[in-house]
PDB file of C-alpha atoms in Angstrom:
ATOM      1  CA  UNK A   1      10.562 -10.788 -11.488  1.00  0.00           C
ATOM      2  CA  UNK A   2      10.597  -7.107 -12.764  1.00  0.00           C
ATOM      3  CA  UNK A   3       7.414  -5.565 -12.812  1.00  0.00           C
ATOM      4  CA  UNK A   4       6.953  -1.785 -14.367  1.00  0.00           C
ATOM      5  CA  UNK A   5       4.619   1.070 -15.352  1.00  0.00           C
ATOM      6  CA  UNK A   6       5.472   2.095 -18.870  1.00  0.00           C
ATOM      7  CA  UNK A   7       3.707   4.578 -21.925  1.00  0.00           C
ATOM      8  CA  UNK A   8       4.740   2.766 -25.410  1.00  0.00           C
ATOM      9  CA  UNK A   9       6.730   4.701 -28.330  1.00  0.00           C
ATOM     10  CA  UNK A  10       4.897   3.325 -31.319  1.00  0.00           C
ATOM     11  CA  UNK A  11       1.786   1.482 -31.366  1.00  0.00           C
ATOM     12  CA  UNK A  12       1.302  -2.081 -33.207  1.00  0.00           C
ATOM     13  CA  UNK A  13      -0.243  -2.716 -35.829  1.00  0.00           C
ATOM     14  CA  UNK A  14      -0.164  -3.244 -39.782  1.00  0.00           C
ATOM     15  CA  UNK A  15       1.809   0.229 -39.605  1.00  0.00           C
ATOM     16  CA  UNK A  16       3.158   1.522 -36.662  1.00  0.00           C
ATOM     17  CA  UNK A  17       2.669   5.078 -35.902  1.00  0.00           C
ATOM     18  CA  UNK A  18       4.520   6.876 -33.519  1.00  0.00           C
ATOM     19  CA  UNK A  19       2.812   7.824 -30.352  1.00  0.00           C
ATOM     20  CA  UNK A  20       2.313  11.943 -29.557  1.00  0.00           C
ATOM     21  CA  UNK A  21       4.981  12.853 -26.889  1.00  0.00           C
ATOM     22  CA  UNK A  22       2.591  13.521 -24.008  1.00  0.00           C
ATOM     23  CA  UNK A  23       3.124   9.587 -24.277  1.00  0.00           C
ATOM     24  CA  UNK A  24      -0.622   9.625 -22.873  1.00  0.00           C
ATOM     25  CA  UNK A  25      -0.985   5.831 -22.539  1.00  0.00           C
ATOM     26  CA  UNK A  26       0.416   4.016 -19.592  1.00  0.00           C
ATOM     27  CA  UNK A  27       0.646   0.274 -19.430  1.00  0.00           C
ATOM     28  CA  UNK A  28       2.112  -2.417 -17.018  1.00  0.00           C
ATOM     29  CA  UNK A  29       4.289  -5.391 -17.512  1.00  0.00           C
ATOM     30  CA  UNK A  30       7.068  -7.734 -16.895  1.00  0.00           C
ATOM     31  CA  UNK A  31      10.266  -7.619 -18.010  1.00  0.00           C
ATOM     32  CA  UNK A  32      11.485 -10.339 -20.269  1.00  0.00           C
ATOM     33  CA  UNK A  33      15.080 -10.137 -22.064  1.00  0.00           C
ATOM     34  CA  UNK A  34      15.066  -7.357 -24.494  1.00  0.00           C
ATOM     35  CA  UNK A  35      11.393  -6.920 -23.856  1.00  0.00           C
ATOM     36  CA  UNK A  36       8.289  -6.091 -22.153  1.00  0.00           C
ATOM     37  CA  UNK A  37       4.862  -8.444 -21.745  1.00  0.00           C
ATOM     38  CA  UNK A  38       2.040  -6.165 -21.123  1.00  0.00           C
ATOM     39  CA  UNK A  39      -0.171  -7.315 -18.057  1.00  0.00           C
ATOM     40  CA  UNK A  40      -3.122  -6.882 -17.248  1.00  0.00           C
ATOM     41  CA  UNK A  41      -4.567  -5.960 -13.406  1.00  0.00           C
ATOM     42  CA  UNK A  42      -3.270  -4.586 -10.713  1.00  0.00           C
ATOM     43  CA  UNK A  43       0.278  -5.054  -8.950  1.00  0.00           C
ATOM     44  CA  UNK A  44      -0.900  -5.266  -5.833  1.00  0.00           C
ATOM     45  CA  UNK A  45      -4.039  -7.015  -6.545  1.00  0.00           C
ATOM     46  CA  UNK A  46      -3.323  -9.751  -8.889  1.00  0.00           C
ATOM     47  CA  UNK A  47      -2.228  -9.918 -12.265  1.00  0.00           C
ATOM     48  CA  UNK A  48      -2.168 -12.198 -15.223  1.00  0.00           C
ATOM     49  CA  UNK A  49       0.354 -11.990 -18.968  1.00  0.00           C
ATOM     50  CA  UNK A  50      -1.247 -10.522 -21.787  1.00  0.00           C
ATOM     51  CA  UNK A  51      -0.428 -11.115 -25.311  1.00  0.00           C
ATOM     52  CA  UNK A  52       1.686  -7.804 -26.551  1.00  0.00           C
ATOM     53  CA  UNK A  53       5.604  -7.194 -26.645  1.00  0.00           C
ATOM     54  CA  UNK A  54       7.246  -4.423 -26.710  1.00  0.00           C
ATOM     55  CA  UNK A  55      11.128  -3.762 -27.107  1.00  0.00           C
ATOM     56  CA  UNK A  56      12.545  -1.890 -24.563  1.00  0.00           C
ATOM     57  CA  UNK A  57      14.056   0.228 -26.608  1.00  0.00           C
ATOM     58  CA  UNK A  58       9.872   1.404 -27.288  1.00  0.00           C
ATOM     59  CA  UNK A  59       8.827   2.103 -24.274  1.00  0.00           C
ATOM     60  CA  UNK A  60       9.375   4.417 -22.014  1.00  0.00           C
ATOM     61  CA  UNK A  61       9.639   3.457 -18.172  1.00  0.00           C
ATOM     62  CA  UNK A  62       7.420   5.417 -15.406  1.00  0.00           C
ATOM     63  CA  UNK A  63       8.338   5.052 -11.209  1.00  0.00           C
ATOM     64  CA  UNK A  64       6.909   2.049 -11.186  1.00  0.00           C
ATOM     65  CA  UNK A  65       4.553   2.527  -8.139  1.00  0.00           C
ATOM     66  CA  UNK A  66       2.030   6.204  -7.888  1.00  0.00           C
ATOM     67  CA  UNK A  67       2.338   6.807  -4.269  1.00  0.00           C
ATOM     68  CA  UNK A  68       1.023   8.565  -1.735  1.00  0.00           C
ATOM     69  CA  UNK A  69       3.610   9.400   0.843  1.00  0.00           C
ATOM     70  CA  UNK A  70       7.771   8.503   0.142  1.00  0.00           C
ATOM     71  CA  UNK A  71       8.763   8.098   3.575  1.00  0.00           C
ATOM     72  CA  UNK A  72      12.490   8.260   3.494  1.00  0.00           C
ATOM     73  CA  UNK A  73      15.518   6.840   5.937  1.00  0.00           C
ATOM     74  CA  UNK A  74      18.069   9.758   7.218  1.00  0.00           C
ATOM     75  CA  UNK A  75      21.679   8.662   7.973  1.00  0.00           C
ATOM     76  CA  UNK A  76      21.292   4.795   8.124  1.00  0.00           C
ATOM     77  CA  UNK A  77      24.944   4.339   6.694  1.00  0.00           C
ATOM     78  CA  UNK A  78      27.249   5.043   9.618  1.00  0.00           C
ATOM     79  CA  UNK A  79      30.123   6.131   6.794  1.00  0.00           C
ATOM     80  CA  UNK A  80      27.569   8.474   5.493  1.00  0.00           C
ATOM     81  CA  UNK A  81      26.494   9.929   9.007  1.00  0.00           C
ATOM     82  CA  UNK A  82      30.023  10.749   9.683  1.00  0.00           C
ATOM     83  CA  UNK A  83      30.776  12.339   6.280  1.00  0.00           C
ATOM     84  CA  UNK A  84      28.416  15.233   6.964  1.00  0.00           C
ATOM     85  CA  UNK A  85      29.752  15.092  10.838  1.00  0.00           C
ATOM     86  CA  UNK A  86      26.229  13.498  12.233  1.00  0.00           C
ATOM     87  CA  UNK A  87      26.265  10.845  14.536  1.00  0.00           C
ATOM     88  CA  UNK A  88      24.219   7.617  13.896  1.00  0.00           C
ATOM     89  CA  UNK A  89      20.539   8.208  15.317  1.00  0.00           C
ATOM     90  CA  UNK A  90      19.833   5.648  18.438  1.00  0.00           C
ATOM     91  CA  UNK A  91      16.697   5.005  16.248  1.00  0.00           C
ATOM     92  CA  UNK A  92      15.059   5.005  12.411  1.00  0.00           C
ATOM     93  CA  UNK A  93      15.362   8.899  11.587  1.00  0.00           C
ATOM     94  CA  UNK A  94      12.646   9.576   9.171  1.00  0.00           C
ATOM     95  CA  UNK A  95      11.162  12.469   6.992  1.00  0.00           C
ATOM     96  CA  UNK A  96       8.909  12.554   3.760  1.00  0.00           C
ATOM     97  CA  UNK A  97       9.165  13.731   0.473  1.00  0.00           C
ATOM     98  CA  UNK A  98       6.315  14.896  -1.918  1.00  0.00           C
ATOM     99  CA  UNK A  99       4.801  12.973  -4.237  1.00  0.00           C
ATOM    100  CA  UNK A 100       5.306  16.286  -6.464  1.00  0.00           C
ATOM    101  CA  UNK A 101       8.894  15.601  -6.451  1.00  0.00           C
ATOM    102  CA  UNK A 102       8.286  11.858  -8.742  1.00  0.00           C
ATOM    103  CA  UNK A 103      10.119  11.893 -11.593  1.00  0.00           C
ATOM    104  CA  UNK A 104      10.800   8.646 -14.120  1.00  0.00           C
ATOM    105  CA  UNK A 105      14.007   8.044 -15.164  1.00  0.00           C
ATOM    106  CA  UNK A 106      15.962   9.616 -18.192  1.00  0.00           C
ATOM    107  CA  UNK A 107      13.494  12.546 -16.729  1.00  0.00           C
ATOM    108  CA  UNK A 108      16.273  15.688 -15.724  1.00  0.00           C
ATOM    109  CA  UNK A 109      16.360  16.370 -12.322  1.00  0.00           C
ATOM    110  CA  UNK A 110      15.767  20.661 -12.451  1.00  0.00           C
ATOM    111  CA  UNK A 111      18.732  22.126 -10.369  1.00  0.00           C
ATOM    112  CA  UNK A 112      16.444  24.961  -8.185  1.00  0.00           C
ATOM    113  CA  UNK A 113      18.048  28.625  -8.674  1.00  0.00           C
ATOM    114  CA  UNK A 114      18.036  29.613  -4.980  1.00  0.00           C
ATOM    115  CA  UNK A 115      20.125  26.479  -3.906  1.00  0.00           C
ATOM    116  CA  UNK A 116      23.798  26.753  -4.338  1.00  0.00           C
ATOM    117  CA  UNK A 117      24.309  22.606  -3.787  1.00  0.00           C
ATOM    118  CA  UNK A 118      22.408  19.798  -4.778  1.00  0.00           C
ATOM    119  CA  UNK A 119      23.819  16.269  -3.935  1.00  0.00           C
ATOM    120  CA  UNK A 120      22.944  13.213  -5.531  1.00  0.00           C
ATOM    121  CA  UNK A 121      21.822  10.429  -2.876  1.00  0.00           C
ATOM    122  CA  UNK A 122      21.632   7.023  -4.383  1.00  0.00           C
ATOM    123  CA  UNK A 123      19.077   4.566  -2.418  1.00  0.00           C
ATOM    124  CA  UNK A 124      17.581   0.926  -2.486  1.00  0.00           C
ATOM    125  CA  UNK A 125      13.640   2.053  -2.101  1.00  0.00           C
ATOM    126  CA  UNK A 126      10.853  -0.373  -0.643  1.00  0.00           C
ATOM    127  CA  UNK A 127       7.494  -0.654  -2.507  1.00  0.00           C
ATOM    128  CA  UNK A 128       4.866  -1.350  -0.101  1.00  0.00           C
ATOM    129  CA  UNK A 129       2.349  -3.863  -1.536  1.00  0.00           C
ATOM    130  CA  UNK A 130      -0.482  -4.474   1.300  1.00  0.00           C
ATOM    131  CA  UNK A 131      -1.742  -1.914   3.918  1.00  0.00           C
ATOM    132  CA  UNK A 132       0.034  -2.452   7.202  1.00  0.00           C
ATOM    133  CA  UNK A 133      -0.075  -0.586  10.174  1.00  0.00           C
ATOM    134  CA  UNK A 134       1.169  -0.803  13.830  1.00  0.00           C
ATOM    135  CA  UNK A 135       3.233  -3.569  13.228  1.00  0.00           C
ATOM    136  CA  UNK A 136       4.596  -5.688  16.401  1.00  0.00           C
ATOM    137  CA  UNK A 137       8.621  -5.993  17.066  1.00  0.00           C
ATOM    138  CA  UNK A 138       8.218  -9.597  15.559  1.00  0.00           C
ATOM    139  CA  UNK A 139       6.208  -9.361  12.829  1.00  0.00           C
ATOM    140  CA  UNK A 140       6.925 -10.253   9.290  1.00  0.00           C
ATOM    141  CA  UNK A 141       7.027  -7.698   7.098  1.00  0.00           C
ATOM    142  CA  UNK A 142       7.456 -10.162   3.936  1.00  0.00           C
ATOM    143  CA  UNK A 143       3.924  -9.978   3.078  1.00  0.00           C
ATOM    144  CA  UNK A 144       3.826  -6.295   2.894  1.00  0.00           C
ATOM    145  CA  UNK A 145       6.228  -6.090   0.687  1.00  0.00           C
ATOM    146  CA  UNK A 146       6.073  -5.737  -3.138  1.00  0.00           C
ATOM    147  CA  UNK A 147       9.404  -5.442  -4.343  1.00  0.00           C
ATOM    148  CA  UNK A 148      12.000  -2.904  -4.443  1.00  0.00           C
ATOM    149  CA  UNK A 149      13.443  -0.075  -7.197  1.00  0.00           C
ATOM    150  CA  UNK A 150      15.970   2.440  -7.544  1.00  0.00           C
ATOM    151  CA  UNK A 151      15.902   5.477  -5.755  1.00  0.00           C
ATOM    152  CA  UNK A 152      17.648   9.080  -5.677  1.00  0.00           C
ATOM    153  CA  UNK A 153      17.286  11.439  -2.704  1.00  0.00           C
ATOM    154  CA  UNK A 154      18.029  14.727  -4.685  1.00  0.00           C
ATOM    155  CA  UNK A 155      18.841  16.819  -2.071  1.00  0.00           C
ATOM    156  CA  UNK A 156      19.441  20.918  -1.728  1.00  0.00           C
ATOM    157  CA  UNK A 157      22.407  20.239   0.869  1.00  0.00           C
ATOM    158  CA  UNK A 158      22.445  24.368   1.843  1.00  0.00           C
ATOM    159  CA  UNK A 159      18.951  24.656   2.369  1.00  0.00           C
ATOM    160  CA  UNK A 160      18.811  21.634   4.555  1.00  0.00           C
ATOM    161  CA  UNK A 161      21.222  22.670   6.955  1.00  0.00           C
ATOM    162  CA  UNK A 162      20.183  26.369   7.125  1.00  0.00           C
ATOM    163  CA  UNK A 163      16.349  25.292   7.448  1.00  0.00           C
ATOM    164  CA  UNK A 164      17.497  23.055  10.290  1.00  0.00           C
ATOM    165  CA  UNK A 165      14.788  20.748   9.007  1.00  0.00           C
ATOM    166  CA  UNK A 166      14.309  18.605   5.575  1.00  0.00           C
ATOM    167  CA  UNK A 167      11.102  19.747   3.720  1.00  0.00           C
ATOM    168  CA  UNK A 168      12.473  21.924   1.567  1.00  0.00           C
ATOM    169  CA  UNK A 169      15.925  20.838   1.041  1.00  0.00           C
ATOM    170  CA  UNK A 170      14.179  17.245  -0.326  1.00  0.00           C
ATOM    171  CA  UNK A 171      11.143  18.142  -1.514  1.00  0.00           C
ATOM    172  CA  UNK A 172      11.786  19.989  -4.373  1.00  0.00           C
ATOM    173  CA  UNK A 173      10.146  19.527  -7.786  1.00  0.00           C
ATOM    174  CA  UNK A 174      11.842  16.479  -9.475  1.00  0.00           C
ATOM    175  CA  UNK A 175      13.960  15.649  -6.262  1.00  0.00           C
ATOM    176  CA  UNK A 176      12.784  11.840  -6.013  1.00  0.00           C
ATOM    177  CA  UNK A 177      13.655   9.780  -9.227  1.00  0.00           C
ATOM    178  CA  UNK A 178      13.091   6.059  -9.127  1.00  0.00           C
ATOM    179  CA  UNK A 179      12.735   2.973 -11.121  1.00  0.00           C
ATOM    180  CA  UNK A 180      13.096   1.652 -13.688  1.00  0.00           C
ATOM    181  CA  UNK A 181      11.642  -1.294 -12.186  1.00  0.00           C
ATOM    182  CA  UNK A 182      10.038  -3.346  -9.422  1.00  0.00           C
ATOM    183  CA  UNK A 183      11.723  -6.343  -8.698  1.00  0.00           C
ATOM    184  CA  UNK A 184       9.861  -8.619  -6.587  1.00  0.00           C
ATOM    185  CA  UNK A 185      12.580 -11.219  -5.545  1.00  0.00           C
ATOM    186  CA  UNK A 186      15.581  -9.022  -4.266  1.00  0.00           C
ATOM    187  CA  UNK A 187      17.936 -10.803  -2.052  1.00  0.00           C
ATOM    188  CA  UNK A 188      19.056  -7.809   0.477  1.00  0.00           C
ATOM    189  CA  UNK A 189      21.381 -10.014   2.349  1.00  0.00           C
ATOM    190  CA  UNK A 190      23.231 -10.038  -0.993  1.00  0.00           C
ATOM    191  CA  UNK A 191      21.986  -6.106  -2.768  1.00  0.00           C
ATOM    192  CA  UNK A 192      24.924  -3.792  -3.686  1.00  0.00           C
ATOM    193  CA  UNK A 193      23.993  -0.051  -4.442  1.00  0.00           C
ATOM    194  CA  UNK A 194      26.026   2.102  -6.453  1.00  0.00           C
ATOM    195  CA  UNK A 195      25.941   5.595  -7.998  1.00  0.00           C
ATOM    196  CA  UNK A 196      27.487   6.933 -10.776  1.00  0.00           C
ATOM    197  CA  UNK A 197      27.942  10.579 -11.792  1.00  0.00           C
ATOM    198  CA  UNK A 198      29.200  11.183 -15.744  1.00  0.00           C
ATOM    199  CA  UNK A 199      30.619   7.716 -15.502  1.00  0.00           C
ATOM    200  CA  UNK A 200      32.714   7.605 -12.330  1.00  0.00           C
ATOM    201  CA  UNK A 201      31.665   5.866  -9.509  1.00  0.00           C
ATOM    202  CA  UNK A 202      30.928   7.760  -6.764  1.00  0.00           C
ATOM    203  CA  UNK A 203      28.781   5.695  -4.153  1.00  0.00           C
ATOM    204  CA  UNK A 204      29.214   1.853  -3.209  1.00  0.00           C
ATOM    205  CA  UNK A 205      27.531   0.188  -0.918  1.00  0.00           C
ATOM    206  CA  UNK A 206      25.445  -3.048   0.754  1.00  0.00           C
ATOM    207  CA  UNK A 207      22.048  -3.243   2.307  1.00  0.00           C
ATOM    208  CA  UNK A 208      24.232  -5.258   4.589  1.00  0.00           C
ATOM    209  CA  UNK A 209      25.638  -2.352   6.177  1.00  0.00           C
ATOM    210  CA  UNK A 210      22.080  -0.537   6.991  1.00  0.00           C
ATOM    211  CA  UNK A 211      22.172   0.569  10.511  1.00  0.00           C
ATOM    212  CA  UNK A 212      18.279  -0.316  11.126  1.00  0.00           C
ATOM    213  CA  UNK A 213      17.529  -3.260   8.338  1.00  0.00           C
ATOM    214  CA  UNK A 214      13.905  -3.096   6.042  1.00  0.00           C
ATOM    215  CA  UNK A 215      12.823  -4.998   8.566  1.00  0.00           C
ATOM    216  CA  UNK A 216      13.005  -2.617  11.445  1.00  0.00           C
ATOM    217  CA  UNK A 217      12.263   0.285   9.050  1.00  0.00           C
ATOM    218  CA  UNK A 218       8.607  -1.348   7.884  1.00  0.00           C
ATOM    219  CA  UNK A 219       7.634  -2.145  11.384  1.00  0.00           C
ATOM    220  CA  UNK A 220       9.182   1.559  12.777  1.00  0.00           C
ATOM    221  CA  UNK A 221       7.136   3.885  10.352  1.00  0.00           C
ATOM    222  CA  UNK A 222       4.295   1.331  10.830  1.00  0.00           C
ATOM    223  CA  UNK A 223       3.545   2.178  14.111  1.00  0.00           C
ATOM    224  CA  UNK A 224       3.516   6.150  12.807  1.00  0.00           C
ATOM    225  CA  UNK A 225       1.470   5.954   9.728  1.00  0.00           C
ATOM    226  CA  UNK A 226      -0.312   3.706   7.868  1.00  0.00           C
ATOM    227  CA  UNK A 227       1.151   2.137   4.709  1.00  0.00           C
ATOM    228  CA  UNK A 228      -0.500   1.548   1.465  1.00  0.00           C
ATOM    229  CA  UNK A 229      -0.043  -0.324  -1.577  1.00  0.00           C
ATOM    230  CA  UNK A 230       2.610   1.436  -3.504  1.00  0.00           C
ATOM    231  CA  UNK A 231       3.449   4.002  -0.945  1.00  0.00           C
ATOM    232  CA  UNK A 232       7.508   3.971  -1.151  1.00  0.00           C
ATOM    233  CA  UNK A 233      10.326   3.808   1.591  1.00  0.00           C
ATOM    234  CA  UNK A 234      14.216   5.170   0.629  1.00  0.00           C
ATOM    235  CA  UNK A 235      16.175   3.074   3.170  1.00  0.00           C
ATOM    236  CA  UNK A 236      19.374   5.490   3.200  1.00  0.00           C
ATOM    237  CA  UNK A 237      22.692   6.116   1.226  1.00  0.00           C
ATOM    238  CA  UNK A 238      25.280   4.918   1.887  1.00  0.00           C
ATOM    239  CA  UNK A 239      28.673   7.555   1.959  1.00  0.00           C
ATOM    240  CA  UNK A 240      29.856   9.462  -1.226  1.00  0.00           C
ATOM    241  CA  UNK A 241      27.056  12.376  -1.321  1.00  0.00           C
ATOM    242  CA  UNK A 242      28.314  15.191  -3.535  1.00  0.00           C
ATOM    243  CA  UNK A 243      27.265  17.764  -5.750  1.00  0.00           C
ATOM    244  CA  UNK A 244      25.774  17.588  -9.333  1.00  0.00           C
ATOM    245  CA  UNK A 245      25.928  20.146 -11.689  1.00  0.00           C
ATOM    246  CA  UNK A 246      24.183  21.052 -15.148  1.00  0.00           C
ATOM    247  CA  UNK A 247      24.923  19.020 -17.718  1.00  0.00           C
ATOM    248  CA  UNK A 248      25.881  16.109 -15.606  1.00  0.00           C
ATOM    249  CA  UNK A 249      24.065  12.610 -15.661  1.00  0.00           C
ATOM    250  CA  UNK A 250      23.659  10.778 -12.091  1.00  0.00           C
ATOM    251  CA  UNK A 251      22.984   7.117 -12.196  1.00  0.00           C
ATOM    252  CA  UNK A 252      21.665   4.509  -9.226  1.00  0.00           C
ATOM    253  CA  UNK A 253      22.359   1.252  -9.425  1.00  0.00           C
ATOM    254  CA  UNK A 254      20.992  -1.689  -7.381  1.00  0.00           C
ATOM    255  CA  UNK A 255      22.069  -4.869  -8.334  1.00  0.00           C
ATOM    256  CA  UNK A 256      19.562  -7.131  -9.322  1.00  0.00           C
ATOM    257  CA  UNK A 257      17.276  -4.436  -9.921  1.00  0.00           C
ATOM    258  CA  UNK A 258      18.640  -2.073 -12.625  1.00  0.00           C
ATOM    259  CA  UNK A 259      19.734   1.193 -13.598  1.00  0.00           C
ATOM    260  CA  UNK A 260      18.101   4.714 -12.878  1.00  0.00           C
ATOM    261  CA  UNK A 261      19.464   7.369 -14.991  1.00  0.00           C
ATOM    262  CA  UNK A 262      18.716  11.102 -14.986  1.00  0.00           C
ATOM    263  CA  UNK A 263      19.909  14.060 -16.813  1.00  0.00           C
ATOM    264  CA  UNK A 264      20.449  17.563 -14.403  1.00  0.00           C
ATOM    265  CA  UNK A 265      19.720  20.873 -16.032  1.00  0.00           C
ATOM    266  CA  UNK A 266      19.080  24.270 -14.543  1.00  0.00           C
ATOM    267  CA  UNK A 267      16.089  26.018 -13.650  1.00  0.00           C
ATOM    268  CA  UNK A 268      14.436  27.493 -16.861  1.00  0.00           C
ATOM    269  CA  UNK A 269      16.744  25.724 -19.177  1.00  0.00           C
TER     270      UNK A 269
END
């Protein structure tokens, strides 16, 4: 099932009128088809099908969780460790990113002015759906789960190897797209993640080939930090990284999820 935070285009009635574009209101639902059922409730805390529709081509998708910590996987694609010459860590490698960095898709990603590359790093993200914390080695994480989305790591490449540590090469205003959706039934053993710049296909990949599985990434940062309902987790990208420029379109695709597009423009533009 795909689940989603969304703000309507027009609002129903015996004549629609166009909504102001602050978009103020924001609504959940299900995707159905070629449209959306507005629920009503909570995600995490139980929900039930309310009566409205909405096309999809009416609504505008939001990240479909608000959290508060994205807790992000560093070189768990082998292929991608060795691309940047890195060797695989002996153990989950993990760093956050702000919640200040959010953005929804079709949203541009803002190319910073004192970075000289930004790559695009397409991920399958976790949304957490119950608080868990210190998790044991055999523990199942199944329950904690909510679903999974799309995910890009925008990342200021120069700045992260010249800080010598990630905070400000990833955490960047507008450097964490996701969505569109939440899907709650993924099969992982089965999930193929692609990314797409202007068209050509630049990243392919398999949860499959995860060095440390969701699994062992839930329990890991478990034992760190406490995780909440909606609080995210980027599980890696796999090899392909490269640049983006102004005027280019990046696009993550998981299948079974969906598609996260986002325009890149330059600072002040």
């Amino acid at each position: 099932m795909k689940l989603c935070r969304f703000q309507p285009q027009v609002v129903p009635g015996p004549v629609f009128r166009a909504v102001a574009e602050s978009h103020p209101e924001t609504l959940l639902g299900t995707v159905i088809g070629d449209s959306v059922r507005e629920i009503s409730g909570d995600f995490f805390a139980g929900w039930r099908p309310g009566e409205r529709l909405w096309p999809l081509n009416e609504v505008k998708f939001l990240p479909p969780s608000n959290p508060s910590k994205i807790v992000c996987v560093g070189r768990n694609y082998r292929e991608h460790a060795n691309e940047l010459g890195n060797e695989v860590p002996p153990e989950p490698l993990i760093f956050l990113k702000p919640p200040s960095a959010i953005i929804a898709p079709e949203e541009p990603i803002v190319m910073p002015g004192i970075s000289k590359r930004v790559d695009y790093e397409g991920e399958i993200a976790v949304i957490i759906g119950r608080t868990c914390a210190h998790l044991e080695e055999n523990a199942d994480v199944k329950p904690y789960v909510a679903g999974y989305t799309c995910l890009n790591d925008v990342t200021a490449r120069d700045l992260q190897k010249s800080d010598g540590q990630w905070t400000r090469g990833k955490g960047f205003d507008t450097f964490c797209p996701f969505g569109p959706v939440m899907e709650t039934e993924l099969d992982l053993g089965a999930a193929t993640l692609e990314t797409f710049v202007n068209g050509v296909r630049k990243q392919c990949g398999r949860a499959t080939e995860m060095m440390f599985s969701v699994d062992v990434i839930i329990r890991w940062i478990s034992r760190m930090m406490t995780l909440v309902p909606g609080d995210v987790i980027a599980t890696g990208t796999p090899a392909g990284v490269g640049p983006l420029q102004p005027g280019d379109v990046v696009e993550v695709v998981v299948g079974g999820v969906g598609t996260l597009r986002n325009p890149v423009i330059s600072q002040g533009a």
